[in-house]
CSV table of C-alpha atoms in Angstrom, one decimal:
chain,number,residue,atom,x,y,z
A,1,UNK,CA,177.0,99.8,1.3
A,2,UNK,CA,175.2,101.8,4.3
A,3,UNK,CA,175.6,100.3,7.7
A,4,UNK,CA,172.3,98.4,8.9
A,5,UNK,CA,170.7,99.6,12.0
A,6,UNK,CA,170.0,96.3,14.0
A,7,UNK,CA,167.9,96.0,16.9
A,8,UNK,CA,167.0,92.6,18.9
A,9,UNK,CA,165.5,91.6,21.9
A,10,UNK,CA,166.3,94.1,24.8
A,11,UNK,CA,168.6,92.6,27.4
A,12,UNK,CA,167.9,94.8,30.6
A,13,UNK,CA,169.4,93.6,33.5
A,14,UNK,CA,167.0,92.7,36.3
A,15,UNK,CA,166.1,89.7,38.2
A,16,UNK,CA,163.4,87.8,37.2
A,17,UNK,CA,159.8,88.6,38.5
A,18,UNK,CA,157.0,86.6,39.9
A,19,UNK,CA,154.0,87.0,37.6
A,20,UNK,CA,150.3,86.8,38.4
A,21,UNK,CA,148.8,83.9,37.1
A,22,UNK,CA,145.5,85.7,36.3
A,23,UNK,CA,143.9,89.3,36.3
A,24,UNK,CA,140.6,90.2,37.4
A,25,UNK,CA,138.1,90.7,34.6
A,26,UNK,CA,138.3,94.1,32.8
A,27,UNK,CA,141.8,94.6,33.8
A,28,UNK,CA,144.1,96.4,31.4
A,29,UNK,CA,147.3,97.2,33.4
A,30,UNK,CA,149.5,100.1,32.4
A,31,UNK,CA,153.0,99.4,30.7
A,32,UNK,CA,156.0,99.1,32.6
A,33,UNK,CA,157.6,102.5,33.2
A,34,UNK,CA,160.9,101.3,31.6
A,35,UNK,CA,160.7,101.5,27.6
A,36,UNK,CA,164.0,102.0,26.4
A,37,UNK,CA,164.8,101.6,23.0
A,38,UNK,CA,166.4,98.3,21.6
A,39,UNK,CA,169.4,100.0,20.9
A,40,UNK,CA,170.1,104.1,20.6
A,41,UNK,CA,168.4,105.2,17.6
A,42,UNK,CA,167.8,101.9,16.2
A,43,UNK,CA,163.9,102.0,15.9
A,44,UNK,CA,160.5,101.8,17.9
A,45,UNK,CA,161.1,101.4,21.8
A,46,UNK,CA,160.6,98.1,23.2
A,47,UNK,CA,157.4,97.3,24.8
A,48,UNK,CA,159.1,94.6,27.2
A,49,UNK,CA,162.2,94.4,28.7
A,50,UNK,CA,163.8,91.0,29.3
A,51,UNK,CA,164.2,90.0,32.9
A,52,UNK,CA,167.0,87.5,33.1
A,53,UNK,CA,170.5,88.0,33.8
A,54,UNK,CA,172.4,89.8,30.9
A,55,UNK,CA,174.3,86.9,29.5
A,56,UNK,CA,171.5,84.6,29.6
A,57,UNK,CA,169.2,87.1,28.2
A,58,UNK,CA,171.7,87.8,25.3
A,59,UNK,CA,172.0,84.2,24.4
A,60,UNK,CA,168.3,83.5,24.8
A,61,UNK,CA,167.5,86.7,22.4
A,62,UNK,CA,169.5,85.1,19.7
A,63,UNK,CA,167.9,81.9,19.9
A,64,UNK,CA,164.3,83.6,19.8
A,65,UNK,CA,165.1,86.0,16.8
A,66,UNK,CA,165.7,89.6,16.4
A,67,UNK,CA,164.5,92.5,14.3
A,68,UNK,CA,166.3,94.8,12.0
A,69,UNK,CA,164.8,98.6,11.7
A,70,UNK,CA,165.9,100.6,8.7
A,71,UNK,CA,165.1,104.0,8.2
A,72,UNK,CA,164.1,104.7,4.4
A,73,UNK,CA,165.7,107.3,2.2
A,74,UNK,CA,164.1,109.4,-0.4
A,75,UNK,CA,163.8,107.8,-3.8
A,76,UNK,CA,164.5,110.0,-7.0
A,77,UNK,CA,161.6,112.9,-7.5
A,78,UNK,CA,159.2,111.9,-10.2
A,79,UNK,CA,160.4,112.5,-13.9
A,80,UNK,CA,156.6,113.2,-15.0
A,81,UNK,CA,156.6,116.9,-15.1
A,82,UNK,CA,153.0,116.7,-16.1
A,83,UNK,CA,152.0,116.1,-12.3
A,84,UNK,CA,153.6,119.6,-11.3
A,85,UNK,CA,156.8,120.6,-9.4
A,86,UNK,CA,155.1,119.6,-5.9
A,87,UNK,CA,154.5,116.1,-7.0
A,88,UNK,CA,155.4,114.0,-4.0
A,89,UNK,CA,158.4,111.8,-4.0
A,90,UNK,CA,158.8,108.3,-2.8
A,91,UNK,CA,160.9,106.6,0.1
A,92,UNK,CA,162.6,103.5,-0.1
A,93,UNK,CA,166.2,101.4,0.1
A,94,UNK,CA,168.3,100.1,-2.6
A,95,UNK,CA,169.1,96.5,-2.8
A,96,UNK,CA,171.1,95.5,0.1
A,97,UNK,CA,172.5,92.5,2.1
A,98,UNK,CA,171.1,92.0,5.7
A,99,UNK,CA,171.2,89.7,8.5
A,100,UNK,CA,168.8,86.6,7.8
A,101,UNK,CA,164.9,87.5,7.9
A,102,UNK,CA,161.8,85.9,7.0
A,103,UNK,CA,159.1,88.5,7.3
A,104,UNK,CA,159.0,92.2,6.3
A,105,UNK,CA,156.9,95.3,7.1
A,106,UNK,CA,157.0,99.4,7.1
A,107,UNK,CA,156.2,101.2,10.3
A,108,UNK,CA,155.8,104.9,10.7
A,109,UNK,CA,155.7,107.4,14.0
A,110,UNK,CA,151.9,108.3,14.3
A,111,UNK,CA,149.8,105.5,14.9
A,112,UNK,CA,146.9,107.7,13.7
A,113,UNK,CA,148.5,108.8,10.1
A,114,UNK,CA,147.5,106.6,7.3
A,115,UNK,CA,149.9,105.7,4.4
A,116,UNK,CA,148.1,106.6,1.2
A,117,UNK,CA,150.3,104.9,-1.4
A,118,UNK,CA,151.8,101.6,-2.2
A,119,UNK,CA,154.7,99.5,-0.7
A,120,UNK,CA,156.2,97.1,-2.3
A,121,UNK,CA,159.4,94.9,-1.7
A,122,UNK,CA,161.8,92.3,-3.3
A,123,UNK,CA,164.2,90.0,-1.3
A,124,UNK,CA,166.8,87.7,-2.1
A,125,UNK,CA,166.6,83.9,-1.0
A,126,UNK,CA,169.2,83.4,1.6
A,127,UNK,CA,172.7,82.0,0.5
A,128,UNK,CA,171.8,82.4,-3.3
A,129,UNK,CA,171.7,85.1,-5.9
A,130,UNK,CA,168.0,84.6,-6.6
A,131,UNK,CA,165.8,88.0,-6.1
A,132,UNK,CA,162.0,87.7,-6.0
A,133,UNK,CA,160.1,89.9,-8.1
A,134,UNK,CA,158.5,93.1,-6.7
A,135,UNK,CA,155.6,91.8,-3.9
A,136,UNK,CA,152.7,94.1,-2.6
A,137,UNK,CA,152.5,94.7,1.1
A,138,UNK,CA,149.1,95.7,2.4
A,139,UNK,CA,149.2,99.0,3.5
A,140,UNK,CA,145.6,99.3,5.1
A,141,UNK,CA,146.3,97.7,8.4
A,142,UNK,CA,145.0,100.4,11.0
A,143,UNK,CA,142.0,98.3,11.5
A,144,UNK,CA,144.0,95.6,13.2
A,145,UNK,CA,144.8,97.4,16.5
A,146,UNK,CA,144.0,98.0,20.2
A,147,UNK,CA,140.6,100.3,20.3
A,148,UNK,CA,141.1,104.0,20.7
A,149,UNK,CA,141.3,104.9,24.4
A,150,UNK,CA,142.3,101.6,25.7
A,151,UNK,CA,145.6,101.7,27.6
A,152,UNK,CA,147.5,99.5,25.0
A,153,UNK,CA,146.4,102.1,22.4
A,154,UNK,CA,147.5,105.1,24.7
A,155,UNK,CA,150.7,103.7,25.9
A,156,UNK,CA,152.9,105.8,23.6
A,157,UNK,CA,154.6,102.7,22.2
A,158,UNK,CA,151.9,102.2,19.3
A,159,UNK,CA,152.9,103.2,15.8
A,160,UNK,CA,151.5,103.2,12.4
A,161,UNK,CA,152.2,100.1,10.3
A,162,UNK,CA,151.5,98.0,7.3
A,163,UNK,CA,150.6,94.4,7.5
A,164,UNK,CA,153.6,92.1,7.8
A,165,UNK,CA,154.4,89.9,4.5
A,166,UNK,CA,156.0,86.5,5.1
A,167,UNK,CA,159.0,86.1,2.5
A,168,UNK,CA,160.7,83.1,3.6
A,169,UNK,CA,164.7,82.7,4.6
A,170,UNK,CA,165.9,85.8,3.1
A,171,UNK,CA,169.2,87.8,3.4
A,172,UNK,CA,168.8,90.7,1.1
A,173,UNK,CA,166.2,93.4,0.6
A,174,UNK,CA,164.8,96.5,-1.7
A,175,UNK,CA,161.8,98.3,-1.0
A,176,UNK,CA,159.9,101.4,-2.4
A,177,UNK,CA,157.4,103.2,-0.9
A,178,UNK,CA,155.4,105.5,-3.3
A,179,UNK,CA,152.5,108.1,-2.5
A,180,UNK,CA,149.3,108.1,-3.8
A,181,UNK,CA,149.2,109.2,-7.4
A,182,UNK,CA,148.8,112.9,-8.0
A,183,UNK,CA,145.5,114.2,-9.4
A,184,UNK,CA,146.0,114.6,-13.0
A,185,UNK,CA,143.1,117.0,-13.4
A,186,UNK,CA,144.3,119.7,-11.1
A,187,UNK,CA,148.0,118.9,-11.2
A,188,UNK,CA,148.2,118.5,-7.5
A,189,UNK,CA,150.7,116.5,-5.4
A,190,UNK,CA,149.5,113.1,-3.8
A,191,UNK,CA,149.5,112.9,0.0
A,192,UNK,CA,152.6,113.0,1.8
A,193,UNK,CA,153.9,109.8,3.3
A,194,UNK,CA,154.0,109.6,6.9
A,195,UNK,CA,157.0,110.7,9.1
A,196,UNK,CA,159.6,108.2,10.3
A,197,UNK,CA,159.3,105.2,7.8
A,198,UNK,CA,161.3,102.2,8.7
A,199,UNK,CA,161.5,99.1,7.1
A,200,UNK,CA,161.1,96.0,9.7
A,201,UNK,CA,163.1,93.0,9.1
A,202,UNK,CA,162.0,90.1,11.3
A,203,UNK,CA,163.8,86.8,11.9
A,204,UNK,CA,161.6,84.4,14.0
A,205,UNK,CA,164.5,82.3,15.2
A,206,UNK,CA,164.4,78.9,15.0
A,207,UNK,CA,161.7,76.3,16.0
A,208,UNK,CA,161.6,75.4,19.7
A,209,UNK,CA,164.0,72.2,20.2
A,210,UNK,CA,162.1,68.9,19.7
A,211,UNK,CA,161.1,67.0,23.0
A,212,UNK,CA,162.7,63.6,23.4
A,213,UNK,CA,159.2,61.9,23.0
A,214,UNK,CA,159.0,63.5,19.5
A,215,UNK,CA,161.5,61.2,18.0
A,216,UNK,CA,160.8,58.0,15.5
A,217,UNK,CA,158.7,55.5,16.9
A,218,UNK,CA,156.5,55.6,19.7
A,219,UNK,CA,157.3,53.8,22.9
A,220,UNK,CA,155.2,51.9,25.2
A,221,UNK,CA,153.7,54.1,28.1
A,222,UNK,CA,156.0,54.2,31.3
A,223,UNK,CA,155.6,56.2,34.2
A,224,UNK,CA,156.9,60.0,34.2
A,225,UNK,CA,159.8,60.6,36.3
A,226,UNK,CA,159.2,63.0,39.3
A,227,UNK,CA,158.9,66.7,37.9
A,228,UNK,CA,157.0,68.5,35.5
A,229,UNK,CA,155.2,66.9,32.7
A,230,UNK,CA,154.2,68.6,29.3
A,231,UNK,CA,152.5,67.5,26.3
A,232,UNK,CA,154.5,67.2,22.8
A,233,UNK,CA,152.6,67.5,19.6
A,234,UNK,CA,153.3,66.6,16.0
A,235,UNK,CA,151.2,69.3,14.0
A,236,UNK,CA,153.0,70.3,11.1
A,237,UNK,CA,151.1,69.2,7.8
A,238,UNK,CA,148.5,67.6,10.0
A,239,UNK,CA,144.9,68.5,9.5
A,240,UNK,CA,143.8,66.0,12.2
A,241,UNK,CA,144.3,66.9,16.0
A,242,UNK,CA,147.7,66.0,16.9
A,243,UNK,CA,148.9,62.9,18.9
A,244,UNK,CA,150.2,63.5,22.2
A,245,UNK,CA,152.6,62.1,24.7
A,246,UNK,CA,153.8,63.0,28.1
A,247,UNK,CA,157.2,64.0,28.4
A,248,UNK,CA,159.3,65.6,31.1
A,249,UNK,CA,160.3,69.4,30.3
A,250,UNK,CA,164.2,69.5,30.7
A,251,UNK,CA,164.4,73.4,31.0
A,252,UNK,CA,163.2,75.5,33.7
A,253,UNK,CA,160.4,77.7,33.0
A,254,UNK,CA,160.9,81.7,33.0
A,255,UNK,CA,158.4,83.5,35.2
A,256,UNK,CA,156.6,84.7,32.1
A,257,UNK,CA,156.4,81.4,30.4
A,258,UNK,CA,154.9,79.7,33.4
A,259,UNK,CA,152.5,82.4,34.1
A,260,UNK,CA,151.3,81.8,30.1
A,261,UNK,CA,151.1,78.3,30.7
A,262,UNK,CA,149.4,78.5,34.0
A,263,UNK,CA,146.1,80.1,32.7
A,264,UNK,CA,145.5,76.8,30.9
A,265,UNK,CA,146.5,74.5,33.7
A,266,UNK,CA,143.1,73.2,33.8
A,267,UNK,CA,143.3,72.2,30.5
A,268,UNK,CA,147.0,70.7,29.9
A,269,UNK,CA,150.0,70.4,32.4
A,270,UNK,CA,152.3,73.3,33.0
A,271,UNK,CA,154.5,73.8,30.1
A,272,UNK,CA,152.4,71.8,27.7
A,273,UNK,CA,152.8,72.3,24.0
A,274,UNK,CA,149.5,71.2,23.1
A,275,UNK,CA,146.1,71.0,24.4
A,276,UNK,CA,144.3,67.9,23.6
A,277,UNK,CA,141.0,67.8,21.9
A,278,UNK,CA,137.7,66.3,23.9
A,279,UNK,CA,134.8,64.7,22.6
A,280,UNK,CA,131.5,66.5,23.1
A,281,UNK,CA,130.7,64.6,26.3
A,282,UNK,CA,133.9,65.3,27.6
A,283,UNK,CA,133.7,68.9,26.7
A,284,UNK,CA,130.2,69.3,28.5
A,285,UNK,CA,131.5,67.4,31.7
A,286,UNK,CA,134.7,69.9,31.7
A,287,UNK,CA,132.3,72.9,31.3
A,288,UNK,CA,130.0,71.7,34.2
A,289,UNK,CA,126.9,71.8,32.2
A,290,UNK,CA,123.8,71.3,34.9
A,291,UNK,CA,122.3,68.0,34.9
A,292,UNK,CA,119.3,67.9,32.6
A,293,UNK,CA,120.2,71.2,30.8
A,294,UNK,CA,120.5,71.3,26.8
A,295,UNK,CA,124.4,71.9,26.4
A,296,UNK,CA,125.1,73.9,23.5
A,297,UNK,CA,128.7,73.7,23.2
A,298,UNK,CA,131.2,72.1,20.6
A,299,UNK,CA,133.9,69.5,21.3
A,300,UNK,CA,136.9,71.1,22.4
A,301,UNK,CA,139.3,71.0,19.4
A,302,UNK,CA,143.1,70.3,19.8
A,303,UNK,CA,145.1,73.8,20.4
A,304,UNK,CA,148.8,74.3,20.0
A,305,UNK,CA,149.8,76.5,22.9
A,306,UNK,CA,152.1,79.4,22.8
A,307,UNK,CA,155.0,77.3,24.1
A,308,UNK,CA,154.1,74.9,21.2
A,309,UNK,CA,154.7,77.6,18.5
A,310,UNK,CA,157.5,78.9,20.4
A,311,UNK,CA,156.5,82.4,21.5
A,312,UNK,CA,159.1,84.4,23.4
A,313,UNK,CA,157.3,85.3,26.4
A,314,UNK,CA,159.5,88.1,27.4
A,315,UNK,CA,158.4,90.5,24.5
A,316,UNK,CA,154.9,90.7,25.7
A,317,UNK,CA,153.2,93.0,28.3
A,318,UNK,CA,153.6,90.9,31.4
A,319,UNK,CA,150.2,91.1,32.7
A,320,UNK,CA,146.8,89.9,31.1
A,321,UNK,CA,143.8,92.1,30.0
A,322,UNK,CA,140.4,90.4,30.2
A,323,UNK,CA,136.7,91.7,29.1
A,324,UNK,CA,133.4,90.7,30.7
A,325,UNK,CA,132.6,88.0,28.2
A,326,UNK,CA,132.8,86.9,24.5
A,327,UNK,CA,129.7,87.8,22.7
A,328,UNK,CA,131.2,87.5,19.0
A,329,UNK,CA,134.0,86.5,16.9
A,330,UNK,CA,135.7,88.1,14.1
A,331,UNK,CA,137.5,86.1,11.5
A,332,UNK,CA,140.5,87.7,9.8
A,333,UNK,CA,143.3,86.9,7.1
A,334,UNK,CA,146.6,87.6,8.2
A,335,UNK,CA,147.5,89.1,4.9
A,336,UNK,CA,151.0,87.8,5.2
A,337,UNK,CA,150.7,86.0,1.8
A,338,UNK,CA,150.3,82.2,1.1
A,339,UNK,CA,153.7,81.1,0.4
A,340,UNK,CA,154.4,79.1,3.8
A,341,UNK,CA,154.3,75.6,4.4
A,342,UNK,CA,152.2,74.4,7.6
A,343,UNK,CA,155.6,73.2,9.1
A,344,UNK,CA,156.6,77.0,8.9
A,345,UNK,CA,153.3,78.1,10.5
A,346,UNK,CA,155.0,78.4,13.9
A,347,UNK,CA,157.8,80.5,12.1
A,348,UNK,CA,154.9,82.8,10.8
A,349,UNK,CA,153.4,83.1,14.1
A,350,UNK,CA,156.6,84.1,15.8
A,351,UNK,CA,157.3,86.6,13.0
A,352,UNK,CA,153.8,88.0,13.4
A,353,UNK,CA,154.1,88.2,17.2
A,354,UNK,CA,157.5,90.1,17.1
A,355,UNK,CA,156.0,92.5,14.5
A,356,UNK,CA,153.1,93.2,16.5
A,357,UNK,CA,155.1,93.9,19.7
A,358,UNK,CA,158.6,95.3,18.8
A,359,UNK,CA,157.7,96.9,15.8
A,360,UNK,CA,154.0,97.9,15.9
A,361,UNK,CA,154.2,98.6,19.7
A,362,UNK,CA,151.5,96.2,20.9
A,363,UNK,CA,151.1,94.5,24.2
A,364,UNK,CA,151.1,91.1,22.5
A,365,UNK,CA,150.0,89.4,19.6
A,366,UNK,CA,147.0,90.9,18.2
A,367,UNK,CA,144.9,87.8,17.5
A,368,UNK,CA,143.2,85.4,20.2
A,369,UNK,CA,143.9,82.6,17.8
A,370,UNK,CA,145.2,81.7,14.6
A,371,UNK,CA,144.5,79.0,12.0
A,372,UNK,CA,146.8,77.6,9.5
A,373,UNK,CA,146.1,76.4,5.7
A,374,UNK,CA,146.1,72.7,7.1
A,375,UNK,CA,143.8,73.5,10.1
A,376,UNK,CA,145.8,73.4,13.0
A,377,UNK,CA,144.7,76.1,15.8
A,378,UNK,CA,147.0,78.1,17.7
A,379,UNK,CA,146.7,79.8,21.1
A,380,UNK,CA,147.0,83.8,20.3
A,381,UNK,CA,147.3,86.5,22.9
A,382,UNK,CA,148.1,85.2,26.2
A,383,UNK,CA,145.6,85.0,29.0
A,384,UNK,CA,144.0,81.5,28.8
A,385,UNK,CA,142.3,79.9,25.8
A,386,UNK,CA,138.9,79.6,27.7
A,387,UNK,CA,138.8,83.4,29.1
A,388,UNK,CA,137.7,86.4,27.6
A,389,UNK,CA,141.1,88.0,26.7
A,390,UNK,CA,141.1,91.5,25.1
A,391,UNK,CA,142.7,91.5,22.0
A,392,UNK,CA,143.6,93.9,19.3
A,393,UNK,CA,142.2,92.4,16.4
A,394,UNK,CA,139.0,94.6,15.1
A,395,UNK,CA,139.6,98.1,15.9
A,396,UNK,CA,136.3,99.5,17.5
A,397,UNK,CA,134.9,96.1,18.4
A,398,UNK,CA,137.9,94.3,20.4
A,399,UNK,CA,135.8,94.5,23.8
A,400,UNK,CA,133.8,91.5,24.6
A,401,UNK,CA,134.9,89.7,21.4
A,402,UNK,CA,137.5,87.3,20.1
A,403,UNK,CA,139.8,87.5,16.9
A,404,UNK,CA,140.5,84.6,14.7
A,405,UNK,CA,143.5,85.1,12.0
A,406,UNK,CA,143.7,82.6,9.2
A,407,UNK,CA,147.2,82.6,8.0
A,408,UNK,CA,147.4,83.7,4.5
A,409,UNK,CA,146.0,86.2,2.0
A,410,UNK,CA,142.4,85.2,0.8
A,411,UNK,CA,141.0,88.1,-1.5
A,412,UNK,CA,141.7,86.3,-4.5
A,413,UNK,CA,142.9,82.7,-3.3
A,414,UNK,CA,140.1,80.1,-1.9
A,415,UNK,CA,140.7,79.2,1.8
A,416,UNK,CA,141.4,75.6,2.4
A,417,UNK,CA,138.5,73.3,3.6
A,418,UNK,CA,140.7,72.2,6.4
A,419,UNK,CA,140.9,76.1,7.7
A,420,UNK,CA,137.2,76.8,7.3
A,421,UNK,CA,136.7,73.5,9.5
A,422,UNK,CA,139.1,74.6,11.9
A,423,UNK,CA,137.3,77.9,12.3
A,424,UNK,CA,133.9,76.0,12.5
A,425,UNK,CA,135.2,73.6,15.6
A,426,UNK,CA,136.9,76.5,17.5
A,427,UNK,CA,134.0,78.7,17.4
A,428,UNK,CA,131.6,76.1,18.3
A,429,UNK,CA,133.8,75.5,21.5
A,430,UNK,CA,134.8,78.9,22.7
A,431,UNK,CA,131.5,80.6,21.7
A,432,UNK,CA,129.7,77.6,23.4
A,433,UNK,CA,131.6,78.3,26.5
A,434,UNK,CA,129.7,81.8,26.5
A,435,UNK,CA,126.7,80.5,25.6
A,436,UNK,CA,126.4,82.0,22.0
A,437,UNK,CA,124.5,80.6,19.1
A,438,UNK,CA,127.2,80.7,15.8
A,439,UNK,CA,124.0,81.3,13.6
A,440,UNK,CA,122.8,84.1,16.0
A,441,UNK,CA,123.1,87.8,16.1
A,442,UNK,CA,124.5,89.8,18.7
A,443,UNK,CA,124.5,93.9,19.5
A,444,UNK,CA,127.9,95.3,20.0
A,445,UNK,CA,128.8,98.7,20.8
A,446,UNK,CA,131.4,100.3,18.8
A,447,UNK,CA,134.4,101.9,20.4
A,448,UNK,CA,135.0,104.0,17.2
A,449,UNK,CA,135.9,103.0,13.7
A,450,UNK,CA,135.7,104.1,10.0
A,451,UNK,CA,132.2,102.6,10.0
A,452,UNK,CA,130.7,103.3,12.9
A,453,UNK,CA,131.1,105.7,15.2
A,454,UNK,CA,131.9,105.2,19.1
A,455,UNK,CA,129.0,104.5,20.9
A,456,UNK,CA,126.9,103.4,18.1
A,457,UNK,CA,125.0,100.1,18.6
A,458,UNK,CA,125.4,97.5,15.9
A,459,UNK,CA,123.6,94.3,15.3
A,460,UNK,CA,126.3,91.5,14.0
A,461,UNK,CA,126.5,88.1,13.4
A,462,UNK,CA,128.0,86.2,16.0
A,463,UNK,CA,130.5,85.0,13.5
A,464,UNK,CA,131.2,87.8,11.6
A,465,UNK,CA,134.0,88.9,9.2
A,466,UNK,CA,136.6,92.1,10.1
A,467,UNK,CA,134.7,94.1,7.3
A,468,UNK,CA,131.5,93.8,9.2
A,469,UNK,CA,133.0,96.2,11.9
A,470,UNK,CA,135.4,98.0,9.8
A,471,UNK,CA,135.6,99.6,6.1
A,472,UNK,CA,138.2,97.0,5.0
A,473,UNK,CA,139.1,94.0,2.7
A,474,UNK,CA,139.8,91.5,5.4
A,475,UNK,CA,139.3,88.8,5.9
A,476,UNK,CA,139.4,88.7,2.0
A,477,UNK,CA,136.4,88.3,-0.3
A,478,UNK,CA,137.0,84.4,-0.7
A,479,UNK,CA,137.3,83.7,3.0
A,480,UNK,CA,134.4,86.1,3.8
A,481,UNK,CA,132.1,84.2,1.4
A,482,UNK,CA,133.0,81.0,3.4
A,483,UNK,CA,131.6,82.4,6.7
A,484,UNK,CA,128.1,81.3,6.2
A,485,UNK,CA,129.5,77.4,5.8
A,486,UNK,CA,131.5,78.0,8.9
A,487,UNK,CA,128.2,79.3,10.9
A,488,UNK,CA,126.1,76.3,9.7
A,489,UNK,CA,128.9,73.9,10.7
A,490,UNK,CA,129.5,75.4,14.0
A,491,UNK,CA,126.1,75.4,15.1
A,492,UNK,CA,125.7,71.7,14.1
A,493,UNK,CA,128.8,71.1,16.2
A,494,UNK,CA,127.0,72.7,19.2
A,495,UNK,CA,124.0,70.5,18.8
A,496,UNK,CA,121.8,73.2,17.4
């Protein structure tokens, strides 16, 4: 058995820094100069070094999850001689035991190189001898990325990557990456695979420890002790806004966690796990709609914060990047598969987050929001849920837009009604904050994609699918067909 190359959260020894609570519009700060690899020769460099004392950082890293990065090896050459001697060989790994993981993906060195071929994996359920069948991994993922020329894209940390695939609690893996089939007409070899292929095995770590108030029966309201308060949410398997109870946060927030929470301070207490829903009237009052004006804004939906789904704030770029406004929303599917329960959704999010940052080299989680199959809404990229946060969701159209990922794969599976409803609620509120009509059109300027050249002026729906800005299957044919329903429902929620 070959030795595994294992990576985990970096443990750079440094004093914790005081972070800015917000950044000015259009800020896109450069990455810190120190970007050492997680361990020598073990895979992609770390985008974000931990800033805690070594002992505390190591303990927190184990609790927060880890990434194993395994270089792929050549597979046996094709036996079909009709393809000619130059037929390209595949790469992969034979069955092997690994440290526990729940999500897989394949990355390579050059972010501009495409993987023309197929990627398949099979995994062994943890603690058993049961292996899954071969599962396809979506290879066309370049369209989910920071725009060309942006600080995030030009950081030197970004690499090519497949979509991540959620496989559940596993401890064994086998992978094969096969190049695009050769052309039998002229007996030519298929396109070579990109350099530096590695298999990424992501362990999301355990869910955040439950707060005391989340236990058993409700208690009568009582005054909170002196200290910070937070909001505990019960959201798994619950398509309706979770109930909330103020509790005292027992742990000390890190500087990174405090900064990620402080940008939502007008909506919920510092350290809150949930931003509570508001009625339409309450939302209009909070948005400071002028007296006598016609407010076109939907009621604020309940939103599970990054703390609520357990984001390790030490992984991301520590400052936030913003654009001027939000003109449109792009709807995506995560392409991670549908084999998750809503109770597992926070784990799926932590896995995608780690894959985006540690494996793909992005500054943070790529999408601004996520929605699970039960209709729960999650805060995505850090920076504040009411703000125009620059994401990395729709290559060429990240500026002045927001990205919403519906967790799952919806090319041949219908999205749950609860998820579509959640998209309607979220867009009615967030687009309403910026005066956008969900049934309207908007003109966006392309930053460059395989569908529109850089600088092109493109008229799109205010609620668009990813494929409207890029030649891709995303958000899946079945989810894309539901966007008309989402636009109508969103506009009604705004009072249009």
